[in-house]
XYZ file of C-alpha atoms in Angstrom:
707
model
C -4.931 0.400 27.071
C -6.792 3.053 27.939
C -6.373 5.021 31.308
C -9.570 3.888 33.533
C -11.399 6.397 35.348
C -9.817 9.402 33.798
C -11.304 11.402 31.184
C -9.781 11.602 28.003
C -10.552 14.766 25.733
C -11.259 14.090 22.484
C -9.302 15.658 19.510
C -12.198 17.374 17.962
C -12.697 19.258 21.283
C -9.549 21.481 20.996
C -11.854 23.392 18.506
C -14.171 24.232 21.130
C -12.062 24.806 24.147
C -9.400 26.604 21.994
C -12.240 29.160 21.208
C -13.495 29.339 24.958
C -10.102 30.343 25.991
C -10.125 33.438 23.299
C -13.543 34.516 24.537
C -15.107 33.654 21.037
C -17.397 30.898 22.454
C -19.249 30.070 25.435
C -19.174 26.227 26.584
C -22.141 24.397 27.557
C -22.103 20.837 28.685
C -25.039 19.196 27.216
C -25.479 15.638 28.157
C -23.775 12.508 29.628
C -23.789 9.519 27.592
C -24.030 5.969 29.260
C -22.728 3.542 26.602
C -21.837 -0.473 26.785
C -18.885 0.643 24.021
C -15.930 -1.527 25.288
C -12.618 0.367 25.079
C -10.587 -2.005 27.304
C -8.278 -2.870 24.377
C -8.158 0.580 23.080
C -4.993 3.232 23.922
C -5.641 6.703 25.037
C -4.756 8.109 21.567
C -7.267 5.703 20.014
C -10.063 7.229 22.360
C -8.803 10.545 21.680
C -9.688 9.760 18.031
C -13.291 9.314 18.605
C -16.015 11.274 17.328
C -18.806 10.094 18.798
C -20.056 6.905 20.650
C -21.624 4.102 18.776
C -24.056 2.739 21.893
C -26.242 5.113 23.871
C -28.205 3.391 25.947
C -28.819 5.926 28.464
C -28.925 9.831 28.251
C -28.561 12.194 31.278
C -28.851 15.867 31.434
C -25.375 17.665 32.292
C -25.224 19.239 35.655
C -22.080 21.322 35.581
C -20.784 23.189 38.683
C -17.429 24.559 39.831
C -16.037 23.222 43.019
C -12.920 24.280 44.516
C -11.196 24.883 40.718
C -12.463 22.004 39.735
C -15.100 21.856 36.759
C -17.669 19.121 37.729
C -20.227 17.619 35.157
C -22.627 15.239 36.756
C -25.376 12.779 35.061
C -27.819 10.982 36.842
C -28.939 8.339 34.794
C -31.492 5.698 35.351
C -33.201 2.347 33.977
C -36.504 3.757 33.353
C -36.098 3.087 29.330
C -34.156 0.077 29.623
C -36.036 -3.321 28.290
C -32.679 -5.537 29.078
C -29.653 -5.162 31.511
C -27.016 -2.892 30.867
C -23.203 -3.370 31.530
C -21.867 0.556 31.467
C -18.696 0.685 30.347
C -18.007 4.047 29.123
C -19.357 7.466 29.842
C -19.192 10.060 27.151
C -19.596 14.106 28.098
C -20.910 16.131 24.910
C -20.815 20.081 24.693
C -21.159 23.018 22.237
C -20.447 26.427 22.015
C -22.882 29.156 20.703
C -22.147 28.694 17.070
C -20.223 25.014 17.436
C -22.491 22.350 17.560
C -22.670 19.826 19.921
C -19.713 17.502 20.007
C -18.157 14.453 22.205
C -15.370 16.060 24.150
C -14.449 13.903 26.668
C -14.813 9.769 27.274
C -14.085 7.921 30.802
C -13.858 4.464 30.929
C -14.432 1.934 33.632
C -12.113 -0.899 34.630
C -15.215 -2.531 36.210
C -18.695 -2.355 34.278
C -21.416 -0.739 36.246
C -24.412 -2.819 36.022
C -28.181 -1.510 35.960
C -30.982 -4.013 35.882
C -33.804 -4.196 33.334
C -36.970 -1.835 34.534
C -39.833 -3.144 35.889
C -42.632 -1.729 37.870
C -41.188 -2.582 41.591
C -37.549 -1.541 40.670
C -36.160 1.564 39.597
C -32.338 1.886 39.601
C -30.259 5.384 39.225
C -26.349 5.389 38.320
C -24.674 8.875 38.850
C -21.574 9.488 37.167
C -18.983 12.935 37.610
C -16.640 14.347 35.204
C -13.797 15.947 36.937
C -11.870 18.120 35.131
C -9.407 20.903 35.985
C -9.901 24.044 33.515
C -8.145 27.082 34.170
C -10.073 29.572 32.448
C -14.074 28.984 33.450
C -15.649 32.577 32.592
C -16.868 31.170 29.299
C -18.601 28.073 30.874
C -22.073 27.897 31.071
C -22.558 26.415 34.724
C -26.216 24.754 35.556
C -28.721 26.487 38.033
C -27.563 24.938 41.661
C -31.296 23.843 42.136
C -30.719 21.571 39.591
C -27.611 19.786 40.426
C -28.316 16.540 42.528
C -26.390 15.982 45.717
C -25.168 12.425 45.834
C -24.596 9.760 48.945
C -20.694 10.690 48.398
C -21.304 14.308 48.855
C -23.293 13.793 51.960
C -20.990 11.379 53.586
C -18.244 13.344 52.623
C -19.780 16.247 54.648
C -20.597 14.114 57.486
C -17.293 12.804 57.454
C -15.732 16.025 58.140
C -18.071 17.205 61.283
C -16.156 17.683 64.431
C -18.700 17.018 67.309
C -16.096 17.078 69.864
C -17.198 20.661 71.575
C -20.650 19.569 72.091
C -22.038 17.976 75.265
C -23.253 14.663 73.823
C -23.709 11.032 76.300
C -21.277 9.464 74.072
C -17.780 10.790 73.164
C -17.417 12.456 69.845
C -16.653 9.465 68.075
C -19.674 7.616 69.121
C -21.563 10.438 68.521
C -20.399 10.870 64.923
C -21.324 7.264 64.343
C -24.660 7.762 65.995
C -25.557 10.546 63.654
C -24.770 8.491 60.491
C -26.834 5.803 61.849
C -30.311 7.199 62.485
C -29.054 10.040 65.285
C -30.474 8.362 68.614
C -31.499 11.280 70.611
C -32.766 13.635 67.680
C -34.091 15.569 70.822
C -30.557 16.925 71.661
C -28.327 15.787 68.863
C -30.259 16.848 65.748
C -30.101 20.679 66.866
C -26.582 20.618 68.059
C -25.223 18.192 64.810
C -27.179 20.014 62.338
C -25.868 23.342 63.789
C -22.309 21.973 63.151
C -23.202 21.200 59.844
C -24.012 24.480 58.822
C -21.032 25.396 60.702
C -18.850 23.205 58.625
C -20.406 23.898 55.160
C -20.624 27.696 55.365
C -24.320 29.291 55.216
C -24.615 26.789 52.138
C -27.757 25.292 53.995
C -30.626 26.686 55.580
C -30.751 24.445 58.938
C -34.123 25.125 60.096
C -35.550 23.346 56.455
C -32.835 20.873 56.544
C -33.896 19.997 60.246
C -37.665 19.581 58.953
C -36.627 17.431 55.955
C -34.277 15.519 57.687
C -36.723 14.608 60.617
C -39.357 13.610 57.850
C -37.177 11.563 55.703
C -35.102 10.046 58.439
C -37.794 9.643 61.466
C -36.063 7.003 63.988
C -34.977 3.928 62.479
C -33.833 0.630 64.031
C -30.992 -0.023 61.806
C -28.028 1.613 60.055
C -29.301 0.351 56.697
C -32.597 1.929 57.250
C -30.699 5.281 57.589
C -27.969 4.545 54.739
C -31.071 4.066 52.494
C -32.850 7.327 53.410
C -29.362 9.213 53.150
C -29.476 8.229 49.741
C -32.624 9.454 48.625
C -31.876 13.145 50.847
C -31.801 16.187 48.286
C -29.905 19.266 49.492
C -30.061 21.473 46.573
C -33.683 23.315 47.955
C -31.742 24.150 50.614
C -29.006 25.931 49.282
C -29.005 29.780 49.535
C -29.350 31.814 46.300
C -26.538 34.066 47.342
C -24.267 31.513 47.894
C -24.971 29.036 44.987
C -24.107 32.219 42.753
C -20.382 31.738 43.801
C -20.087 28.140 45.122
C -22.319 25.354 43.104
C -21.337 22.237 45.557
C -20.820 21.360 48.937
C -17.539 23.521 50.262
C -16.327 20.384 52.351
C -16.659 17.896 49.779
C -12.889 18.151 49.062
C -10.450 18.938 51.787
C -6.379 18.276 52.122
C -5.885 18.587 48.025
C -2.435 17.938 46.667
C -0.717 17.803 43.112
C 0.938 14.715 42.271
C 2.736 13.362 39.377
C 1.811 10.032 37.749
C 2.664 8.479 33.986
C 3.969 12.418 33.250
C 1.185 14.054 33.760
C 0.383 16.201 36.600
C -2.699 15.149 38.890
C -4.990 17.700 41.348
C -6.364 15.305 43.863
C -6.436 12.483 41.538
C -8.142 14.608 38.833
C -5.840 15.513 35.750
C -4.797 19.012 35.519
C -4.554 21.141 32.412
C -1.145 22.742 32.937
C -0.258 22.772 29.099
C 1.135 25.712 27.557
C 0.243 26.509 23.846
C 3.144 24.743 21.408
C 6.775 26.167 20.683
C 9.514 25.668 18.502
C 7.536 25.631 15.218
C 9.439 24.902 11.865
C 8.614 24.037 8.509
C 10.346 21.022 6.452
C 9.656 21.387 2.640
C 9.947 18.887 0.023
C 9.073 18.674 -3.613
C 6.480 16.067 -4.736
C 5.278 14.665 -8.233
C 2.785 17.443 -8.220
C 3.485 19.960 -5.866
C 5.305 21.062 -2.591
C 4.975 18.571 0.528
C 5.366 20.681 3.770
C 5.881 18.993 7.153
C 5.442 21.116 10.378
C 7.563 20.104 13.140
C 6.979 21.419 16.672
C 9.935 21.173 19.340
C 7.846 21.343 22.191
C 4.117 20.458 22.250
C 3.460 22.048 25.532
C 2.544 19.269 27.334
C -0.295 18.132 25.143
C -0.297 15.379 22.734
C -2.929 16.840 20.716
C -2.252 19.507 18.384
C -3.660 21.005 15.235
C -2.114 22.990 12.790
C -1.929 25.997 10.678
C -0.105 26.378 7.455
C 0.695 29.614 5.426
C 1.786 29.723 2.110
C 2.321 32.360 -0.961
C 4.504 32.864 -3.748
C 7.864 34.770 -2.724
C 6.983 37.818 -4.784
C 3.338 37.818 -3.319
C 2.446 40.015 -0.550
C -0.999 38.234 0.517
C -0.590 34.851 2.504
C -2.946 32.138 1.943
C -4.169 30.113 5.026
C -4.735 26.429 5.440
C -6.612 25.637 8.745
C -6.361 22.237 10.419
C -3.951 20.462 7.703
C -2.439 17.368 8.429
C 1.097 17.671 9.948
C 2.387 16.539 6.290
C 0.423 17.547 3.536
C 0.801 18.363 -0.144
C 0.034 21.501 -1.856
C -0.696 21.259 -5.403
C 1.100 24.526 -7.177
C 2.431 24.741 -10.802
C 5.908 23.420 -11.251
C 6.986 26.744 -13.136
C 10.164 27.634 -11.048
C 8.655 29.829 -8.912
C 10.003 30.078 -5.509
C 6.956 29.475 -2.400
C 7.169 30.727 1.163
C 5.710 28.724 4.275
C 4.918 29.415 7.435
C 2.973 27.598 10.252
C 1.574 27.765 13.652
C 0.405 24.876 16.059
C -2.120 24.582 18.554
C -3.619 22.926 21.282
C -6.110 23.379 24.169
C -3.653 25.640 25.671
C -3.636 28.055 23.085
C -2.111 28.805 19.792
C 1.862 29.205 18.864
C 3.641 31.984 17.546
C 4.498 31.799 13.809
C 7.514 29.904 12.605
C 10.464 30.888 10.645
C 9.510 31.644 6.662
C 10.653 28.351 4.954
C 11.303 28.757 0.973
C 11.234 26.350 -1.839
C 11.752 26.575 -5.349
C 9.114 24.467 -7.337
C 10.664 21.584 -9.460
C 9.234 19.748 -12.314
C 8.594 16.117 -11.213
C 8.123 15.027 -14.525
C 9.210 11.129 -15.381
C 11.120 10.210 -18.630
C 11.739 6.685 -19.670
C 12.064 4.073 -21.727
C 11.599 0.194 -22.072
C 13.061 -2.403 -23.888
C 11.519 -6.114 -24.902
C 15.551 -7.665 -23.904
C 15.113 -8.580 -27.758
C 17.796 -8.505 -30.381
C 16.662 -5.103 -32.012
C 18.443 -2.238 -29.678
C 15.734 0.313 -29.808
C 13.994 1.373 -27.060
C 10.290 2.519 -26.317
C 9.807 6.390 -25.226
C 7.559 6.105 -22.272
C 6.320 8.615 -19.740
C 6.658 12.159 -20.367
C 9.330 10.933 -23.307
C 6.717 9.842 -25.358
C 6.615 11.505 -28.635
C 10.079 13.457 -27.804
C 12.917 13.845 -30.503
C 16.524 13.863 -29.613
C 18.815 15.281 -32.491
C 22.355 15.854 -32.620
C 24.574 18.190 -34.442
C 21.972 21.062 -33.960
C 18.926 19.204 -35.118
C 15.777 19.029 -33.413
C 16.338 17.923 -29.542
C 13.440 18.199 -27.520
C 15.265 16.877 -24.347
C 17.100 20.478 -24.493
C 14.081 22.108 -22.925
C 13.131 19.004 -20.418
C 14.463 18.850 -16.539
C 17.685 17.105 -16.005
C 18.606 16.745 -19.798
C 18.223 20.758 -20.340
C 20.065 21.454 -17.172
C 23.015 20.091 -17.833
C 25.693 23.121 -18.932
C 29.789 23.465 -18.681
C 31.383 25.096 -15.628
C 34.611 25.801 -14.578
C 36.247 25.569 -11.191
C 38.602 27.841 -9.281
C 41.552 25.583 -11.352
C 40.480 26.062 -14.388
C 39.105 22.651 -14.992
C 36.331 22.509 -17.205
C 33.231 20.425 -16.039
C 29.774 19.206 -17.118
C 27.309 20.064 -14.032
C 24.617 17.240 -13.743
C 21.567 18.166 -11.447
C 20.531 15.822 -8.733
C 17.958 13.337 -9.865
C 16.349 10.136 -9.379
C 16.708 6.676 -11.346
C 14.094 3.718 -11.375
C 14.929 0.699 -12.917
C 12.717 -2.821 -13.263
C 13.658 -6.017 -15.074
C 11.560 -8.653 -15.613
C 11.418 -11.642 -18.446
C 10.585 -9.814 -21.530
C 10.826 -6.205 -20.532
C 13.117 -3.642 -18.741
C 12.677 -0.260 -18.218
C 14.639 3.051 -16.902
C 13.201 6.148 -15.882
C 14.030 9.107 -14.258
C 12.964 12.268 -12.576
C 13.829 15.220 -10.308
C 11.358 14.005 -7.602
C 11.817 10.418 -5.789
C 8.247 9.011 -6.335
C 8.635 6.380 -4.118
C 11.151 4.078 -2.183
C 11.527 2.201 -5.718
C 13.663 5.055 -6.789
C 17.034 5.233 -5.855
C 19.471 8.136 -5.666
C 22.839 7.926 -7.256
C 25.838 7.786 -4.929
C 27.557 10.658 -6.506
C 24.692 12.963 -5.200
C 25.398 11.903 -1.814
C 28.021 13.670 0.538
C 28.758 10.712 3.044
C 30.887 13.009 5.583
C 27.507 15.238 6.302
C 25.030 12.895 5.171
C 23.294 15.697 2.675
C 21.954 15.258 -0.477
C 24.372 16.618 -3.281
C 22.657 19.322 -5.630
C 24.543 18.361 -8.311
C 27.900 16.278 -9.422
C 30.336 17.864 -11.918
C 31.886 15.729 -14.508
C 35.227 16.446 -16.619
C 34.163 17.914 -20.014
C 37.358 16.258 -21.158
C 39.376 13.103 -20.994
C 41.721 13.923 -18.078
C 45.232 14.947 -18.664
C 48.068 14.892 -15.881
C 49.787 18.297 -14.897
C 52.582 16.425 -12.757
C 50.971 14.786 -10.151
C 47.490 16.090 -10.403
C 44.519 15.033 -12.494
C 43.117 17.967 -14.610
C 40.134 18.467 -17.095
C 41.622 21.050 -19.871
C 41.204 21.777 -23.292
C 44.027 21.399 -25.849
C 45.647 18.507 -24.041
C 46.420 14.938 -24.490
C 44.679 12.379 -22.508
C 47.005 10.939 -19.775
C 47.510 7.220 -20.254
C 49.993 4.324 -18.920
C 48.919 4.725 -15.317
C 47.430 2.503 -12.984
C 43.717 2.985 -11.538
C 45.421 3.755 -8.137
C 47.626 6.547 -9.283
C 45.123 8.007 -11.307
C 42.856 8.245 -7.967
C 45.834 9.553 -6.226
C 46.159 12.308 -8.697
C 42.707 13.120 -8.833
C 42.353 13.488 -5.118
C 45.557 15.686 -5.197
C 43.140 18.379 -6.151
C 41.500 18.640 -2.677
C 38.329 17.549 -1.123
C 35.425 16.535 -3.633
C 37.449 15.504 -6.433
C 37.647 11.732 -7.449
C 37.882 10.046 -10.757
C 35.350 8.198 -12.690
C 33.243 5.936 -10.720
C 30.489 3.484 -10.983
C 27.818 5.973 -10.034
C 28.628 8.492 -12.311
C 28.827 6.194 -15.111
C 25.343 4.466 -14.163
C 24.050 8.343 -14.643
C 25.539 9.068 -17.898
C 24.318 5.708 -19.341
C 20.576 6.009 -18.360
C 20.456 9.333 -19.108
C 21.595 8.711 -22.602
C 19.801 5.573 -23.342
C 16.575 7.508 -22.488
C 17.316 10.497 -24.469
C 18.301 8.483 -27.254
C 15.827 5.224 -26.772
C 18.488 2.737 -27.811
C 21.092 0.933 -25.996
C 23.410 0.854 -29.115
C 25.008 4.227 -28.647
C 27.151 3.978 -31.528
C 24.283 4.405 -33.792
C 23.731 7.426 -32.668
C 26.854 8.659 -32.365
C 30.348 6.843 -33.652
C 33.831 7.942 -33.158
C 36.863 6.594 -34.184
C 39.462 8.779 -32.393
C 42.556 7.445 -31.039
C 44.069 9.632 -28.051
C 43.112 12.944 -29.750
C 43.651 16.398 -27.782
C 40.899 17.707 -25.983
C 38.353 20.212 -27.509
C 37.815 18.506 -30.915
C 33.804 19.046 -30.681
C 33.744 22.049 -28.919
C 32.814 23.974 -31.901
C 30.314 21.161 -33.076
C 26.512 22.279 -32.778
C 24.274 21.206 -30.571
C 23.787 19.504 -26.771
C 25.339 16.390 -28.237
C 27.476 15.880 -31.562
C 29.938 14.031 -33.329
C 31.564 13.063 -36.736
C 33.549 10.136 -37.749
C 36.380 11.055 -35.220
C 34.859 12.158 -31.818
C 31.699 12.886 -30.066
C 30.459 14.541 -27.237
C 27.296 14.031 -24.966
C 25.795 17.111 -23.718
C 29.066 18.542 -23.420
C 30.857 15.502 -22.098
C 33.290 14.950 -24.634
C 34.622 11.019 -26.073
C 32.193 9.845 -23.481
C 33.076 6.301 -25.119
C 35.690 6.578 -27.556
C 38.943 8.134 -28.273
C 40.464 6.094 -25.141
C 39.273 3.849 -22.458
C 38.812 4.864 -18.922
C 38.928 3.591 -15.480
C 35.966 3.252 -13.267
C 36.334 3.378 -9.760
C 34.285 1.902 -6.576
C 34.112 -1.330 -8.534
C 36.218 -4.997 -8.503
C 36.013 -8.087 -10.198
C 37.102 -11.477 -8.266
C 36.697 -14.415 -9.966
C 33.632 -13.165 -11.920
C 32.071 -12.037 -8.474
C 31.426 -8.056 -8.647
C 31.880 -5.810 -5.543
C 31.144 -2.340 -5.075
C 31.517 0.633 -2.841
C 29.561 4.033 -2.452
C 31.859 6.217 -0.439
C 34.614 7.635 -2.887
C 36.728 8.429 -0.270
C 36.748 4.469 0.580
C 37.605 3.519 -2.924
C 41.262 1.325 -2.937
C 42.603 -1.836 -5.100
C 41.681 -4.972 -4.707
C 39.300 -4.827 -1.854
C 36.595 -7.625 -2.081
C 35.347 -6.988 1.564
C 33.604 -4.172 3.707
C 33.321 -1.089 2.498
C 32.694 -3.100 -0.830
C 30.266 -5.203 -0.927
C 29.217 -8.146 -3.236
C 26.382 -7.935 -6.207
C 24.045 -10.164 -6.376
C 24.787 -11.779 -9.950
C 28.087 -13.101 -11.512
C 30.042 -12.190 -14.828
C 30.024 -14.863 -17.786
C 33.476 -16.664 -18.063
C 34.510 -15.452 -21.206
C 34.617 -12.355 -23.252
C 31.828 -11.761 -26.192
C 28.918 -9.116 -27.134
C 26.645 -8.392 -24.204
C 23.207 -9.908 -24.712
C 21.539 -9.434 -21.252
C 22.283 -7.205 -18.115
C 22.294 -8.270 -14.446
C 20.027 -5.811 -11.970
C 20.647 -6.341 -8.503
C 18.257 -4.034 -6.718
C 20.600 -3.088 -3.485
C 23.248 -2.231 -6.123
C 21.099 -0.760 -9.058
C 24.074 1.442 -10.277
C 26.056 -1.545 -11.602
C 24.980 -2.576 -15.369
C 27.250 -5.869 -16.340
C 26.297 -8.992 -18.420
C 25.111 -11.729 -17.229
C 25.275 -13.430 -20.483
C 26.764 -12.775 -24.084
C 26.596 -13.842 -27.671
C 28.508 -14.363 -30.342
C 26.872 -11.766 -32.632
C 25.791 -8.339 -32.250
C 22.845 -6.948 -31.037
C 21.141 -6.575 -27.972
C 23.599 -4.003 -26.425
C 25.764 -4.296 -29.208
C 28.961 -4.052 -27.329
C 31.789 -6.000 -26.011
C 32.608 -6.983 -22.547
C 36.417 -8.046 -22.052
C 36.680 -10.787 -19.072
C 37.434 -14.018 -17.870
C 37.354 -16.158 -14.807
C 40.733 -14.642 -13.333
C 40.650 -12.339 -10.178
C 41.419 -8.946 -8.573
C 40.203 -6.954 -11.499
C 39.687 -3.280 -11.895
C 37.186 -1.913 -14.674
C 37.157 0.290 -17.763
C 34.754 1.446 -20.132
C 34.062 3.196 -23.318
C 36.523 2.642 -26.625
C 39.138 2.825 -28.336
C 39.644 3.243 -32.195
C 37.573 2.094 -34.881
C 35.666 -0.474 -32.693
C 31.914 -0.804 -33.422
C 31.525 -2.497 -30.124
C 33.378 0.067 -28.415
C 30.405 2.090 -27.114
C 28.388 3.367 -23.799
C 28.157 -0.620 -22.371
C 31.936 -1.804 -23.389
C 33.301 -2.897 -20.375
C 36.954 -4.443 -19.439
C 37.050 -6.205 -16.595
C 40.084 -8.222 -16.842
C 42.990 -6.257 -16.027
C 44.645 -6.255 -12.684
C 44.787 -3.190 -10.490
C 48.289 -2.740 -10.726
C 48.668 -2.690 -14.151
C 48.569 0.236 -16.775
C 47.633 0.303 -20.555
C 48.508 2.945 -22.912
C 44.824 2.998 -24.340
C 43.356 3.469 -20.632
C 43.115 7.060 -19.325
C 40.715 8.731 -16.426
C 38.500 11.144 -16.109
C 38.000 13.639 -13.471
C 35.063 14.280 -10.922
C 34.384 16.828 -8.690
C 31.709 16.890 -5.938
C 30.637 20.093 -4.079
C 31.960 19.959 -0.538
C 29.003 20.768 2.119
């Protein structure tokens, strides 16, 4: 609910007020509009967002003056042009600058509507309203000529209320004299001279006493009732009696406000119940940057708004190697700048302002532009495993063994490359990216991008640091099947793949390398599956590369040409050797219990036989028996899991075999072993106990950066 009887500055007024404070504009209050607009159900912020009033039944000239440090703007509206009664609920104050057109600058709402009756020849009503504003710098405000300012009954009564008659000889005591003066001044011959002299003393040299006395006698005379006197008091206009010299310095009755004090209410400072502008310019400005689909998203952060919620912004940007800053005035707090996603680095800085001034510049923030293109594939869920390219992948060609491969120059795919750690382990570094999967009857889709385009995209958990709650820029995947050196898992060339160990043992051997090391998990496997099927547009991985290897030493494919390559013995996908052949690999972070699937996100929490928190259930179950994978489930809460919901006795669809039964407490392994046409990217073994070890099941070392 809006704050009643308190002027609320509009957001658009900050432009004018700041220009005045900066000595670049002269402020002139132009009019006060009396309106029937009802804002009783609106908040202060809603009113601050107004740019104009809808109903403008009465318009009064704005009479502005300064009184005891308070800028007052008064309007005297009447019903002369009303053809029906009016409930005045809102008052709007308008102003302009020398070069800034007239605008609505402040709004005040009344808790109880003021009613003006319809005008007729026998009745003319007037309603006076005053905006009381505390503005620290008034040098650039054009105040009204004091002779044009109406004095209200409240002004006169306030002055009379502070007259001290105790030093004058009267037939009554001072209280009775005061009362008599207000009711009509019973004895004008003695009291008028004395009382009006006292008025002059109280008001300084504001009123010419002789002129006032003549006018007082003429207008008041002697009346029998106090009601008559009160009626005359309403019609007295003191402005002609204000002296020019005094008018240059004071524009209202000096005794109107006395005993003023400061008070805090609702977190704001008030001066004699008037809102005080005590704000400072905003401070603690910073800029947060993120990559959007078509450019850079900049968010301006303000640590301290200076005491005012209405803030505007200024944004500056340039390429890092440029010298000239580009300027955006009054952007939204969060805005997207369209720039070429060409790998250039851009610098940003910002300022924030309010009606009290403009902040200092923020520190410079920089960001590297990234291509937000989407690469995708779709499938009609038929027996044919071939996928249809979508998005930016349309028309692209993916070859192996040195043949044309357009994905070598595409984001994500073309950025995958080999790296070594300080222990001599060889990895393939995969940059951070986002995945979107959809599945409805008759259509499955997969998409990847370096940008999270909306909330339907997910970041694979291998790109997340659970200790620092930060996104990771990459994940390193072992270039070779893991070998075992004592009690440490490695990824090194010319070594035999480790086997005959339990999944728990492999997990500990990987962790023995130090922080950030683990074995292959469900999240990395999801990344590899999605990248492969989008690049080669098929679910049948062995139709692209087929390897019959059994326990081949690492490095067999290193001499092969192309980012992906293979022969009848072994394969590599973008530098990752034996990704789905040579030997099965345990997959951590997942467990099967009586056909129910459970997954975990944080590699630090991986353990055996865990089917409760921090593991959580997937929404679908596995089939009860082993067979060829026909359809896969998609749980959008756990999209990293791609396991069958139905199987078939004939090959097609995913073309790979799933080994499972209805038993409990199973680990998972993936890939293949030997000459099997069904041991490809979607082959899975989920029928072996966590405590089991096999001569044809090994592991792969994974490393995450430690931030």
